[in-house]
Coordinates of C-alpha atoms and ligand atoms in Angstrom, one line a residue:
Chain A
M121 CA -6.0 -7.5 -31.5
K122 CA -4.8 -11.1 -31.3
L123 CA -6.7 -13.3 -29.0
D124 CA -3.8 -15.0 -27.3
A125 CA -3.2 -15.6 -23.6
M126 CA -1.5 -12.8 -21.8
I127 CA -1.8 -14.3 -18.3
K128 CA -2.2 -17.9 -17.7
L129 CA -2.5 -19.3 -14.2
Q130 CA -2.9 -23.1 -13.9
H131 CA -3.9 -24.9 -10.8
V132 CA -2.5 -22.2 -8.5
D133 CA -2.6 -22.9 -4.8
V134 CA -1.4 -20.4 -2.1
T135 CA -1.3 -21.7 1.4
F136 CA -0.2 -19.6 4.4
N137 CA 1.2 -21.5 7.3
Q138 CA 0.6 -19.7 10.5
Q139 CA 1.4 -20.8 14.0
H140 CA -2.0 -22.3 14.9
R141 CA -3.6 -22.8 11.5
T142 CA -3.0 -23.0 7.8
V143 CA -5.0 -20.6 5.5
K144 CA -5.7 -21.8 2.0
A145 CA -6.0 -18.4 0.5
V146 CA -6.1 -19.6 -3.1
R147 CA -7.2 -23.1 -4.0
D148 CA -6.6 -24.7 -7.4
V149 CA -7.3 -21.6 -9.5
S150 CA -6.8 -21.7 -13.2
L151 CA -7.4 -18.5 -15.1
T152 CA -6.6 -17.2 -18.6
V153 CA -6.6 -13.5 -19.4
N154 CA -6.3 -12.8 -23.0
R155 CA -4.4 -9.9 -24.6
G156 CA -6.6 -6.8 -24.5
D157 CA -9.0 -8.1 -21.9
I158 CA -10.3 -6.1 -19.0
Y159 CA -10.8 -9.0 -16.7
G160 CA -12.8 -8.3 -13.5
I161 CA -12.3 -10.4 -10.4
V162 CA -15.0 -9.9 -7.8
G163 CA -15.5 -11.4 -4.4
Y164 CA -16.0 -10.4 -0.8
S165 CA -13.2 -9.5 1.6
G166 CA -10.9 -12.4 2.3
A167 CA -11.9 -14.3 -0.8
G168 CA -8.3 -14.4 -1.9
K169 CA -8.4 -11.9 -4.8
S170 CA -5.3 -9.9 -3.8
T171 CA -3.3 -13.1 -3.0
L172 CA -4.3 -14.5 -6.4
V173 CA -3.2 -11.5 -8.5
R174 CA 0.0 -11.0 -6.5
V175 CA 0.9 -14.4 -7.8
I176 CA 1.0 -13.0 -11.3
N177 CA 4.1 -10.8 -10.6
R178 CA 5.3 -13.1 -7.8
L179 CA 4.9 -10.6 -5.1
Q180 CA 3.3 -13.7 -3.7
E181 CA 5.0 -17.1 -4.3
P182 CA 2.4 -19.8 -5.2
T183 CA 2.5 -22.9 -3.1
A184 CA 1.7 -24.9 -6.3
G185 CA 0.8 -24.3 -9.9
Q186 CA 2.0 -22.6 -13.1
V187 CA 2.2 -18.9 -13.8
E188 CA 2.8 -17.6 -17.3
V189 CA 2.8 -14.0 -18.4
N190 CA 3.1 -13.1 -22.0
G191 CA 4.4 -16.6 -22.8
Q192 CA 7.1 -16.4 -20.1
N193 CA 7.1 -19.0 -17.3
M194 CA 7.3 -16.7 -14.3
L195 CA 8.3 -19.4 -11.9
A196 CA 11.5 -20.3 -13.8
L197 CA 13.0 -16.8 -13.7
T198 CA 16.1 -15.8 -11.8
N199 CA 15.8 -12.8 -9.4
K200 CA 17.2 -10.5 -12.0
Q201 CA 14.9 -11.8 -14.7
L202 CA 12.0 -11.5 -12.4
R203 CA 12.8 -7.9 -11.6
H204 CA 12.8 -7.2 -15.3
A205 CA 9.6 -9.1 -15.9
R206 CA 8.0 -7.0 -13.2
T207 CA 8.7 -3.8 -15.1
K208 CA 6.3 -5.1 -17.7
I209 CA 3.5 -5.7 -15.2
G210 CA 2.1 -2.5 -13.8
M211 CA 0.2 -2.6 -10.5
I212 CA -2.0 -0.1 -8.7
F213 CA -3.4 -0.3 -5.2
Q214 CA -6.2 0.7 -3.0
H215 CA -4.1 3.0 -0.9
F216 CA -2.1 4.4 -3.9
N217 CA 1.3 3.6 -2.2
L218 CA 3.0 6.7 -3.5
M219 CA 6.3 7.7 -2.0
N220 CA 5.5 10.7 0.3
Q221 CA 9.0 12.2 0.2
R222 CA 9.3 12.3 -3.6
T223 CA 7.6 14.8 -5.9
I224 CA 4.9 13.7 -8.2
A225 CA 7.3 13.7 -11.1
D226 CA 9.9 11.7 -9.0
N227 CA 7.3 9.1 -8.2
V228 CA 6.6 8.6 -11.8
A229 CA 10.3 8.6 -12.7
Y230 CA 11.1 6.1 -9.9
P231 CA 10.7 2.9 -12.1
L232 CA 12.7 4.4 -15.0
K233 CA 16.0 4.2 -13.2
G234 CA 17.9 1.4 -14.9
S235 CA 15.6 1.4 -17.9
G236 CA 18.4 2.5 -20.1
L237 CA 16.9 5.9 -20.9
D238 CA 19.1 9.0 -20.4
K239 CA 18.0 11.8 -18.1
A240 CA 16.4 13.9 -20.9
A241 CA 14.4 10.9 -22.2
R242 CA 13.3 10.0 -18.7
E243 CA 12.1 13.6 -18.1
A244 CA 10.2 13.6 -21.4
K245 CA 8.6 10.3 -20.5
V246 CA 7.5 11.5 -17.1
A247 CA 6.0 14.6 -18.7
H248 CA 4.2 12.5 -21.2
L249 CA 2.8 10.2 -18.6
L250 CA 1.6 13.0 -16.4
E251 CA 0.0 14.5 -19.4
L252 CA -1.7 11.2 -20.1
V253 CA -3.3 11.1 -16.6
G254 CA -4.1 14.8 -16.6
L255 CA -1.7 16.0 -13.9
A256 CA 1.0 17.8 -15.9
D257 CA 0.7 20.9 -13.8
Q258 CA 1.2 19.1 -10.5
A259 CA 4.6 17.6 -11.4
Q260 CA 6.6 19.5 -8.8
G261 CA 4.1 19.0 -6.0
Y262 CA 4.1 16.3 -3.3
P263 CA 1.5 13.4 -2.9
A264 CA 0.3 15.0 0.3
Q265 CA -1.1 17.9 -1.7
L266 CA -3.3 15.7 -3.9
S267 CA -6.8 14.3 -3.6
G268 CA -7.3 10.5 -3.6
G269 CA -8.3 10.5 -7.3
Q270 CA -5.2 12.5 -8.2
K271 CA -3.0 10.2 -6.2
Q272 CA -4.4 7.2 -8.0
R273 CA -3.7 9.0 -11.3
V274 CA 0.0 9.4 -10.3
A275 CA 0.1 5.8 -9.3
I276 CA -1.3 4.8 -12.7
A277 CA 1.3 7.0 -14.4
R278 CA 4.0 5.3 -12.3
A279 CA 2.6 1.8 -13.2
L280 CA 2.8 2.7 -16.9
A281 CA 6.4 4.1 -16.8
N282 CA 8.0 1.0 -18.3
D283 CA 5.2 0.5 -20.9
P284 CA 3.8 -2.6 -19.3
E285 CA 1.7 -5.1 -21.2
V286 CA -0.4 -5.9 -18.1
L287 CA -1.9 -3.6 -15.5
I288 CA -3.2 -5.1 -12.3
S289 CA -5.6 -3.0 -10.3
D290 CA -6.1 -4.2 -6.8
E291 CA -9.2 -2.3 -5.5
A292 CA -7.8 0.8 -7.0
T293 CA -11.1 2.7 -6.7
S294 CA -12.3 1.3 -3.3
A295 CA -11.1 4.4 -1.4
L296 CA -12.6 6.9 -3.9
D297 CA -16.0 8.5 -4.1
P298 CA -18.4 7.4 -6.9
K299 CA -17.6 10.3 -9.3
T300 CA -13.8 9.9 -8.9
T301 CA -14.2 6.1 -9.3
G302 CA -16.0 6.7 -12.6
A303 CA -13.2 9.0 -13.8
I304 CA -10.5 6.5 -12.9
L305 CA -12.3 3.6 -14.5
A306 CA -12.8 5.7 -17.6
L307 CA -9.0 6.4 -17.6
L308 CA -8.3 2.6 -17.3
K309 CA -10.7 1.9 -20.2
E310 CA -8.9 4.6 -22.3
L311 CA -5.5 3.0 -21.5
N312 CA -6.8 -0.4 -22.5
E313 CA -8.2 0.9 -25.8
Q314 CA -5.4 3.3 -26.7
L315 CA -2.3 1.5 -25.5
G316 CA -3.7 -2.0 -25.6
V317 CA -2.9 -2.7 -22.0
T318 CA -4.4 -5.9 -20.6
I319 CA -6.1 -5.1 -17.3
V320 CA -6.9 -7.3 -14.3
L321 CA -9.4 -5.4 -12.2
I322 CA -10.0 -6.6 -8.6
T323 CA -13.0 -5.1 -6.9
H324 CA -15.9 -5.8 -4.6
E325 CA -18.1 -3.5 -6.5
M326 CA -20.0 -5.0 -9.4
D327 CA -20.6 -1.5 -10.7
A328 CA -16.9 -1.1 -11.6
V329 CA -17.0 -4.4 -13.4
K330 CA -20.1 -3.4 -15.3
E331 CA -18.5 -0.2 -16.3
I332 CA -15.4 -1.4 -18.1
C333 CA -14.8 -5.2 -17.9
N334 CA -15.4 -7.6 -20.8
K335 CA -15.0 -10.7 -18.6
V336 CA -15.6 -11.5 -15.0
A337 CA -14.6 -14.1 -12.5
V338 CA -16.3 -14.5 -9.1
M339 CA -14.1 -15.6 -6.2
E340 CA -15.2 -17.2 -2.9
D341 CA -13.2 -18.9 -0.3
G342 CA -10.0 -19.1 -2.5
Q343 CA -11.7 -20.5 -5.5
I344 CA -13.2 -19.1 -8.7
I345 CA -16.8 -20.2 -8.5
E346 CA -18.1 -18.7 -11.7
R347 CA -16.6 -17.0 -14.7
G348 CA -17.6 -15.8 -18.2
S349 CA -18.2 -12.8 -20.4
L350 CA -19.7 -9.8 -18.7
L351 CA -23.0 -10.4 -20.5
Q352 CA -23.1 -14.1 -19.7
I353 CA -22.5 -13.4 -16.0
F354 CA -25.0 -10.6 -15.8
S355 CA -27.7 -12.3 -17.8
Q356 CA -27.3 -15.9 -16.6
P357 CA -25.6 -15.9 -13.2
K358 CA -25.6 -19.4 -11.7
Q359 CA -24.1 -19.1 -8.3
P360 CA -26.0 -17.4 -5.4
L361 CA -23.0 -15.2 -4.7
T362 CA -22.9 -14.0 -8.3
K363 CA -26.6 -13.2 -8.2
D364 CA -26.0 -11.4 -5.0
F365 CA -23.3 -9.2 -6.5
I366 CA -25.4 -8.5 -9.6
N367 CA -28.5 -7.7 -7.7
T368 CA -26.7 -5.3 -5.3
S369 CA -25.4 -3.6 -8.4
T370 CA -28.7 -3.3 -10.3
Q371 CA -30.7 -2.7 -7.1
V372 CA -33.4 -5.1 -8.4
N373 CA -33.3 -6.8 -5.0
Q374 CA -33.9 -3.5 -3.1
A375 CA -36.8 -2.7 -5.5
I376 CA -38.4 -6.1 -5.0
E377 CA -37.9 -5.8 -1.3
K378 CA -39.6 -2.4 -1.2
I379 CA -42.4 -3.3 -3.5
S380 CA -43.2 -6.5 -1.6
Q381 CA -43.4 -4.5 1.7
Q382 CA -46.0 -2.1 0.3
A383 CA -49.6 -2.5 1.3
L384 CA -50.4 -3.6 -2.2
T385 CA -53.4 -5.8 -2.5
L386 CA -53.7 -7.8 -5.6
S387 CA -57.1 -9.1 -6.9
D388 CA -57.5 -12.4 -8.7
T389 CA -57.1 -10.7 -12.0
Q390 CA -53.7 -9.1 -11.0
R391 CA -50.2 -10.5 -10.8
L392 CA -47.0 -9.0 -9.7
I393 CA -44.2 -10.1 -12.0
H394 CA -40.4 -9.6 -12.4
L395 CA -39.3 -9.7 -16.0
E396 CA -35.7 -9.9 -17.1
Y397 CA -34.5 -9.7 -20.6
V398 CA -31.2 -9.5 -22.6
G399 CA -30.7 -7.8 -25.9
T400 CA -33.2 -6.4 -28.3
A401 CA -36.6 -6.7 -26.6
A402 CA -37.5 -3.2 -25.6
D403 CA -39.9 -2.4 -22.7
A404 CA -42.5 -0.3 -24.5
P405 CA -43.2 -2.6 -27.5
L406 CA -43.5 -5.6 -25.0
I407 CA -46.1 -3.8 -22.9
T408 CA -48.0 -2.7 -25.9
E409 CA -47.8 -6.2 -27.4
L410 CA -49.2 -7.8 -24.2
Y411 CA -52.2 -5.4 -24.3
K412 CA -52.8 -5.8 -28.1
R413 CA -52.6 -9.6 -28.0
Y414 CA -54.1 -10.5 -24.7
G415 CA -55.8 -7.4 -23.4
V416 CA -53.4 -7.5 -20.4
V417 CA -52.6 -4.1 -18.9
S418 CA -49.1 -3.8 -17.3
N419 CA -48.4 -1.2 -14.8
I420 CA -44.6 -0.7 -14.4
L421 CA -43.5 -0.3 -10.7
Y422 CA -39.8 -0.5 -11.4
G423 CA -37.7 -0.5 -14.5
N424 CA -33.9 -0.6 -15.1
V425 CA -31.9 -1.1 -18.2
E426 CA -28.2 -1.6 -18.1
I427 CA -26.1 -1.4 -21.3
L428 CA -23.3 -4.0 -21.0
Q429 CA -20.8 -3.9 -23.7
G430 CA -23.4 -2.4 -26.0
T431 CA -26.1 -5.0 -25.1
P432 CA -29.1 -3.9 -23.1
L433 CA -30.0 -5.9 -20.0
G434 CA -33.4 -5.1 -18.6
N435 CA -35.3 -5.6 -15.4
L436 CA -39.0 -4.7 -15.0
I437 CA -41.3 -5.2 -12.1
V438 CA -44.9 -4.9 -13.3
V439 CA -48.5 -5.5 -12.1
M440 CA -50.3 -7.2 -14.9
T441 CA -54.1 -7.0 -14.9
G442 CA -56.3 -9.3 -17.1
D443 CA -58.4 -12.5 -16.7
Q444 CA -56.6 -15.7 -15.6
A445 CA -56.4 -17.3 -19.0
N446 CA -55.1 -14.2 -20.7
L447 CA -52.5 -13.6 -18.0
D448 CA -51.2 -17.2 -18.5
D449 CA -51.0 -16.6 -22.2
A450 CA -49.3 -13.3 -21.7
L451 CA -46.6 -14.9 -19.5
N452 CA -46.1 -17.7 -22.0
Y453 CA -45.6 -15.2 -24.7
C454 CA -43.0 -13.4 -22.6
Q455 CA -41.1 -16.7 -22.1
Q456 CA -41.3 -17.3 -25.9
Q457 CA -39.6 -14.0 -26.3
Q458 CA -36.7 -15.2 -24.2
I459 CA -37.8 -13.1 -21.3
H460 CA -37.3 -14.5 -17.9
V461 CA -40.5 -14.4 -15.8
S462 CA -40.7 -14.7 -12.1
P463 CA -43.6 -13.9 -9.8
V464 CA -42.9 -11.6 -6.9
K465 CA -44.4 -12.5 -3.6
L466 CA -45.9 -9.8 -1.4
K467 CA -44.9 -9.8 2.3
Q468 CA -48.5 -10.3 3.6
E469 CA -48.9 -13.3 1.2
V470 CA -45.7 -14.8 2.7
A471 CA -47.0 -14.3 6.2
Q472 CA -50.3 -16.0 5.5
Chain B
M273 CA 32.6 41.7 32.0
N274 CA 32.9 42.6 35.6
W275 CA 29.9 40.6 36.7
F276 CA 31.3 37.6 34.8
A277 CA 34.6 37.8 36.8
H278 CA 32.5 38.2 39.9
Y279 CA 30.3 35.1 39.4
F280 CA 32.9 32.9 37.5
P281 CA 36.2 33.7 39.3
N282 CA 37.9 30.4 38.5
V283 CA 36.6 30.3 34.9
V284 CA 38.3 33.5 34.0
T285 CA 41.7 32.1 34.9
M286 CA 41.0 28.9 33.0
K287 CA 39.9 30.2 29.6
A288 CA 42.5 28.0 27.7
D289 CA 41.4 24.9 29.6
F290 CA 37.8 25.5 28.5
V291 CA 38.7 25.9 24.9
T292 CA 40.7 22.7 25.0
A293 CA 38.0 20.8 26.9
T294 CA 35.3 22.0 24.4
G295 CA 37.5 20.9 21.6
E296 CA 38.0 17.5 23.2
T297 CA 34.3 17.1 23.7
L298 CA 33.5 18.1 20.1
Y299 CA 36.2 15.7 18.9
M300 CA 34.8 12.8 20.9
V301 CA 31.3 13.6 19.8
A302 CA 32.2 13.9 16.1
I303 CA 34.3 10.7 15.8
T304 CA 31.7 8.7 17.8
A305 CA 28.9 10.1 15.8
I306 CA 30.5 9.2 12.5
V307 CA 31.7 5.7 13.5
A308 CA 28.7 4.8 15.6
G309 CA 26.5 6.4 12.9
V310 CA 27.8 4.1 10.2
I311 CA 27.7 1.0 12.4
G312 CA 24.3 1.8 13.9
M313 CA 22.8 2.6 10.5
A314 CA 24.1 -0.7 9.0
M315 CA 22.7 -2.6 12.0
G316 CA 19.4 -0.8 11.9
I317 CA 19.0 -1.5 8.2
T318 CA 20.0 -5.1 8.7
L319 CA 17.4 -5.5 11.5
V320 CA 14.6 -4.1 9.3
V321 CA 15.4 -6.1 6.2
T322 CA 16.0 -9.4 8.0
A323 CA 13.0 -9.1 10.3
P324 CA 10.2 -11.6 9.8
G325 CA 8.3 -10.4 6.7
G326 CA 11.2 -8.2 5.7
I327 CA 12.6 -7.9 2.2
L328 CA 15.5 -10.3 3.1
A329 CA 13.9 -12.1 6.0
N330 CA 16.4 -14.1 7.9
R331 CA 15.5 -15.4 11.3
L332 CA 19.0 -16.3 12.3
V333 CA 20.7 -13.0 11.5
Y334 CA 17.7 -11.0 12.9
N335 CA 17.6 -12.8 16.2
L336 CA 21.4 -12.7 16.7
L337 CA 21.6 -8.9 16.0
D338 CA 18.4 -8.2 17.9
K339 CA 19.8 -10.0 21.0
L340 CA 23.2 -8.3 20.6
V341 CA 21.7 -4.8 20.4
N342 CA 19.5 -5.6 23.5
L343 CA 22.5 -6.9 25.4
F344 CA 24.7 -3.8 24.8
R345 CA 21.8 -1.5 25.4
S346 CA 21.2 -2.9 28.8
I347 CA 24.7 -2.4 30.1
P348 CA 25.0 0.8 32.1
F349 CA 27.6 3.1 30.4
V350 CA 29.7 3.5 33.5
I351 CA 30.1 -0.2 33.7
L352 CA 30.7 -0.5 30.0
L353 CA 33.6 1.9 30.4
A354 CA 35.3 -0.4 32.8
V355 CA 34.5 -3.7 31.1
I356 CA 35.7 -2.5 27.7
A357 CA 39.0 -1.1 29.0
P358 CA 41.1 -4.1 27.8
V359 CA 39.6 -3.9 24.4
T360 CA 40.3 -0.2 24.3
R361 CA 43.9 -0.8 25.3
L362 CA 44.2 -3.3 22.5
I363 CA 42.9 -0.9 19.8
V364 CA 44.2 2.5 21.0
G365 CA 47.2 1.4 23.0
T366 CA 45.9 3.0 26.2
A367 CA 42.6 3.0 28.2
I368 CA 42.8 6.6 29.2
G369 CA 42.6 9.8 27.3
T370 CA 40.2 11.4 24.8
T371 CA 40.9 8.9 22.0
A372 CA 40.6 6.0 24.3
A373 CA 37.2 7.2 25.4
I374 CA 35.9 7.0 21.9
V375 CA 35.9 3.2 21.9
P376 CA 33.4 2.7 24.7
L377 CA 31.4 5.7 23.3
I378 CA 31.0 3.9 20.0
V379 CA 30.1 0.6 21.7
G380 CA 27.5 2.5 23.8
A381 CA 26.1 4.6 21.0
A382 CA 26.0 2.2 18.0
P383 CA 23.3 -0.2 19.4
F384 CA 21.3 2.8 20.6
Y385 CA 21.4 4.3 17.1
A386 CA 20.7 0.9 15.5
R387 CA 17.4 0.7 17.4
Q388 CA 16.5 4.3 16.5
V389 CA 17.2 3.7 12.8
Q390 CA 15.2 0.4 13.0
N391 CA 12.2 2.3 14.5
A392 CA 12.5 5.0 11.8
L393 CA 12.6 2.5 8.9
V394 CA 9.8 0.3 10.0
E395 CA 7.5 3.3 9.8
V396 CA 7.8 3.2 6.0
D397 CA 4.5 1.8 4.8
R398 CA 4.7 -1.8 3.7
G399 CA 2.5 -0.8 0.7
I400 CA 5.2 1.6 -0.6
I401 CA 7.8 -1.1 -0.4
E402 CA 5.5 -3.4 -2.3
A403 CA 4.8 -0.8 -5.0
A404 CA 8.5 -0.4 -5.5
Q405 CA 8.9 -4.2 -5.7
A406 CA 6.1 -4.3 -8.2
V407 CA 8.1 -2.0 -10.6
G408 CA 11.1 -4.2 -10.3
S409 CA 13.2 -2.8 -7.5
G410 CA 15.6 -5.3 -5.8
P411 CA 16.8 -5.2 -2.2
V412 CA 19.6 -2.6 -2.8
A413 CA 17.2 -0.2 -4.5
L414 CA 14.6 -0.8 -1.8
V415 CA 17.0 0.2 0.9
F416 CA 18.6 3.2 -0.7
R417 CA 15.8 4.5 -2.9
V418 CA 12.8 3.7 -0.7
Y419 CA 13.6 3.0 3.0
L420 CA 16.3 5.6 3.5
R421 CA 14.7 8.2 1.2
E422 CA 11.2 7.8 2.7
S423 CA 12.4 8.0 6.3
C424 CA 14.9 10.8 5.7
S425 CA 13.2 13.2 8.0
E426 CA 12.6 10.6 10.7
L427 CA 16.3 9.6 10.4
I428 CA 17.4 13.2 11.0
R429 CA 15.1 13.3 14.1
V430 CA 16.6 10.0 15.6
S431 CA 20.1 11.1 14.7
V432 CA 19.6 14.3 16.8
V433 CA 18.4 12.1 19.7
T434 CA 21.4 9.9 19.3
L435 CA 23.8 12.9 19.0
I436 CA 22.4 14.4 22.2
S437 CA 22.8 11.1 23.9
I438 CA 26.4 10.9 22.7
I439 CA 27.1 14.4 24.1
D440 CA 25.6 13.1 27.4
L441 CA 27.9 10.0 27.3
T442 CA 31.0 12.0 26.5
A443 CA 30.5 13.9 29.7
M444 CA 30.5 10.6 31.6
A445 CA 33.5 9.3 29.7
G446 CA 35.2 12.6 30.5
A447 CA 34.6 12.1 34.2
V448 CA 36.7 8.9 34.1
G449 CA 39.7 10.4 32.4
G450 CA 38.5 11.0 28.8
G451 CA 39.0 14.7 29.0
G452 CA 36.5 17.2 27.7
L453 CA 33.9 19.3 29.4
G454 CA 32.8 16.4 31.7
N455 CA 36.3 16.1 32.9
L456 CA 36.5 19.8 33.7
A457 CA 33.2 19.8 35.5
I458 CA 34.0 16.8 37.7
I459 CA 37.7 16.8 38.3
I460 CA 38.2 20.5 38.7
G461 CA 34.8 21.9 39.4
Y462 CA 33.4 19.3 41.7
D463 CA 36.5 17.8 43.3
R464 CA 38.1 21.2 44.0
F465 CA 34.8 22.9 45.0
E466 CA 35.2 25.3 42.1
T467 CA 31.4 25.3 41.4
D468 CA 31.6 28.1 38.8
V469 CA 33.7 25.7 36.6
T470 CA 31.0 23.0 36.8
V471 CA 28.3 25.5 36.0
M472 CA 30.2 26.9 33.0
A473 CA 30.9 23.4 31.7
L474 CA 27.2 22.7 32.1
I475 CA 26.3 25.9 30.2
I476 CA 28.5 24.9 27.3
I477 CA 27.1 21.4 27.1
L478 CA 23.5 22.7 27.2
A479 CA 24.3 25.2 24.5
L480 CA 25.7 22.3 22.4
V481 CA 22.6 20.3 23.0
F482 CA 20.2 23.1 22.2
L483 CA 22.1 23.9 19.0
V484 CA 22.0 20.3 17.8
Q485 CA 18.3 20.1 18.7
M486 CA 17.5 23.3 16.9
I487 CA 19.4 22.6 13.7
G488 CA 18.1 19.0 13.7
D489 CA 14.4 20.0 14.1
W490 CA 14.7 22.6 11.4
L491 CA 16.3 20.0 9.0
A492 CA 13.7 17.4 9.9
R493 CA 10.9 19.8 9.2
R494 CA 12.4 20.9 5.9
T495 CA 12.9 17.5 4.6
N496 CA 9.5 16.2 5.4
H497 CA 6.9 16.4 2.7
A498 CA 4.3 14.0 4.0
Ligands
ATP540 N1 0.7 -12.9 4.3 C1 -0.4 -13.6 4.8 N2 -0.3 -14.4 5.8 C2 -1.3 -15.1 6.3 N3 -2.5 -15.1 5.8 C3 -2.7 -14.3 4.7 C4 -1.7 -13.4 4.2 N4 -2.2 -12.7 3.1 C5 -3.5 -13.1 3.1 N5 -3.8 -14.0 4.0 C6 -5.2 -14.6 4.2 O1 -5.6 -15.1 2.9 C7 -7.0 -14.8 2.8 C8 -7.2 -14.1 1.5 O2 -6.7 -12.8 1.6 P1 -6.7 -11.7 0.4 O3 -6.0 -10.5 0.9 O4 -6.2 -12.3 -0.8 O5 -8.2 -11.4 0.3 P2 -9.0 -10.4 -0.7 O6 -10.0 -11.1 -1.4 O7 -8.0 -9.6 -1.4 O8 -9.7 -9.5 0.4 P3 -9.9 -7.9 0.4 O9 -11.1 -7.6 -0.4 O10 -10.2 -7.6 1.9 O11 -8.7 -7.2 0.0 C9 -7.4 -14.1 4.0 O12 -8.0 -15.1 4.9 C10 -6.2 -13.6 4.6 O13 -6.3 -13.5 6.0
MG541 MG1 -7.4 -7.5 -1.3

């Protein structure tokens, strides 16, 4: 797969002028999405995520900036050219937006009118797309008869009708339960791998990003405040908001909170430590190593390992027991092993 | 049929008049429905697409049409009949008679239908419009393949409401010389104290209304898949 830019936004601003105020929904955002990426955009409600991605197919006109998709300057297109360009940018939505009065098959066939295919070819294509999303037997039903997950599958089939190079997913799984979310994300991943579709995935759930994205941007207040590869963002988040999102997702924060509230009393020879590591270091050898080298005994209170793009990312909360000097040495050793060490404070300590 | 002759003594002798009057009413309703239907539909669509935030938002066109519809909607029909007479004379050549009645009927019904159509179309979810735009649909496709298609069942419903209101208006137009069942009910039945004629005219009008309502409801239900 070539590593060239599929979507290139440069210094994009979107300002809404309302009667009493102006809302700067997107402020000076530059973003490059490469061919084959699954690029996650996370942020809380109102951060400007939808507004930003709607600029890509010009459902939203930018107030300023440059927009390029597949080498084409989107802002220089005539209406007719724009409509054609849009057929190559699929989009799926939180509320599916299917046409209620058309059958499932007709919904998928909708974008094919004017595609130059004859009736037989269109029907074959619809059948193929429904097969792809696993809904071949529902073709003649209506959207009202489908579950949320099935509706989103129809919407995906519709978005793929004209063989788009880009698929924009605006909170496509936000209205779905966790299991269905997983299935839809797996489908998107499959489409990315098999059809080579570049995906922009907007979400406020870091779990979705973790599942399938290779890159992430974090948005706050109309700006991208942090971006990078999935592993980079998860292992070295810099902004508080990014850390927030990650911790909510890994539940480390909840674990620390719970542990710190326990009536745990630590003696002088004990320390409560949070260890974070990326890559090869595995938990068991580390604990064994600490005991063998320094006689430090580690009791694991919480452990979590995420596999991101094939690389493990681990979080351990342990009580280490040993004499002061050995404990210091053990923690130094951890740091030498590229393990991030941070002491956890107990609530009663904080209170004192 | 003895009881019929007993209760409707004058009707029995006026069978031919009733057939003619019913024909005239149907004629006025049909022509008005077609012409006002087309005009009202066009105005309703224009109102929706030019409204602020619409797919062809245009403040000037929207405000103008909106005000116009409001203006005509607030004129009582009886007064409209009188006011519009010169225009009718210009178009039809006369201001009296069945065909002449059609002009004020259209002027009265079209803005009413426009509002109804507008209300039906704005019900179409903004998200569905957006999804269609995202796959490359332009304004024409959005109107014909999304707005009208998605609100089909609702359009049938509002068309029934309009049709019934047109039947209602024809009765009034009839009373001022437009012919039809309204004419029969007032000029003969009421003015000559032949109450049975009025009652019979009423029965036929009610039957018409029920029939339209029933067929319309059935169609609306059948076409709705939401
Ligand atoms: N058409 C509009 N007119 C005025 N303000 C708007 C419009 N669209 C969005 N905004 C404003 O722009 C800001 C960003 O909105 P946007 O929908 O892009 O956020 P988001 O990150 O997608 O949020 P969510 O997670 O809730 O979907 C918000 O303050 C919103 O009120
Ligand atoms: Mg949004």
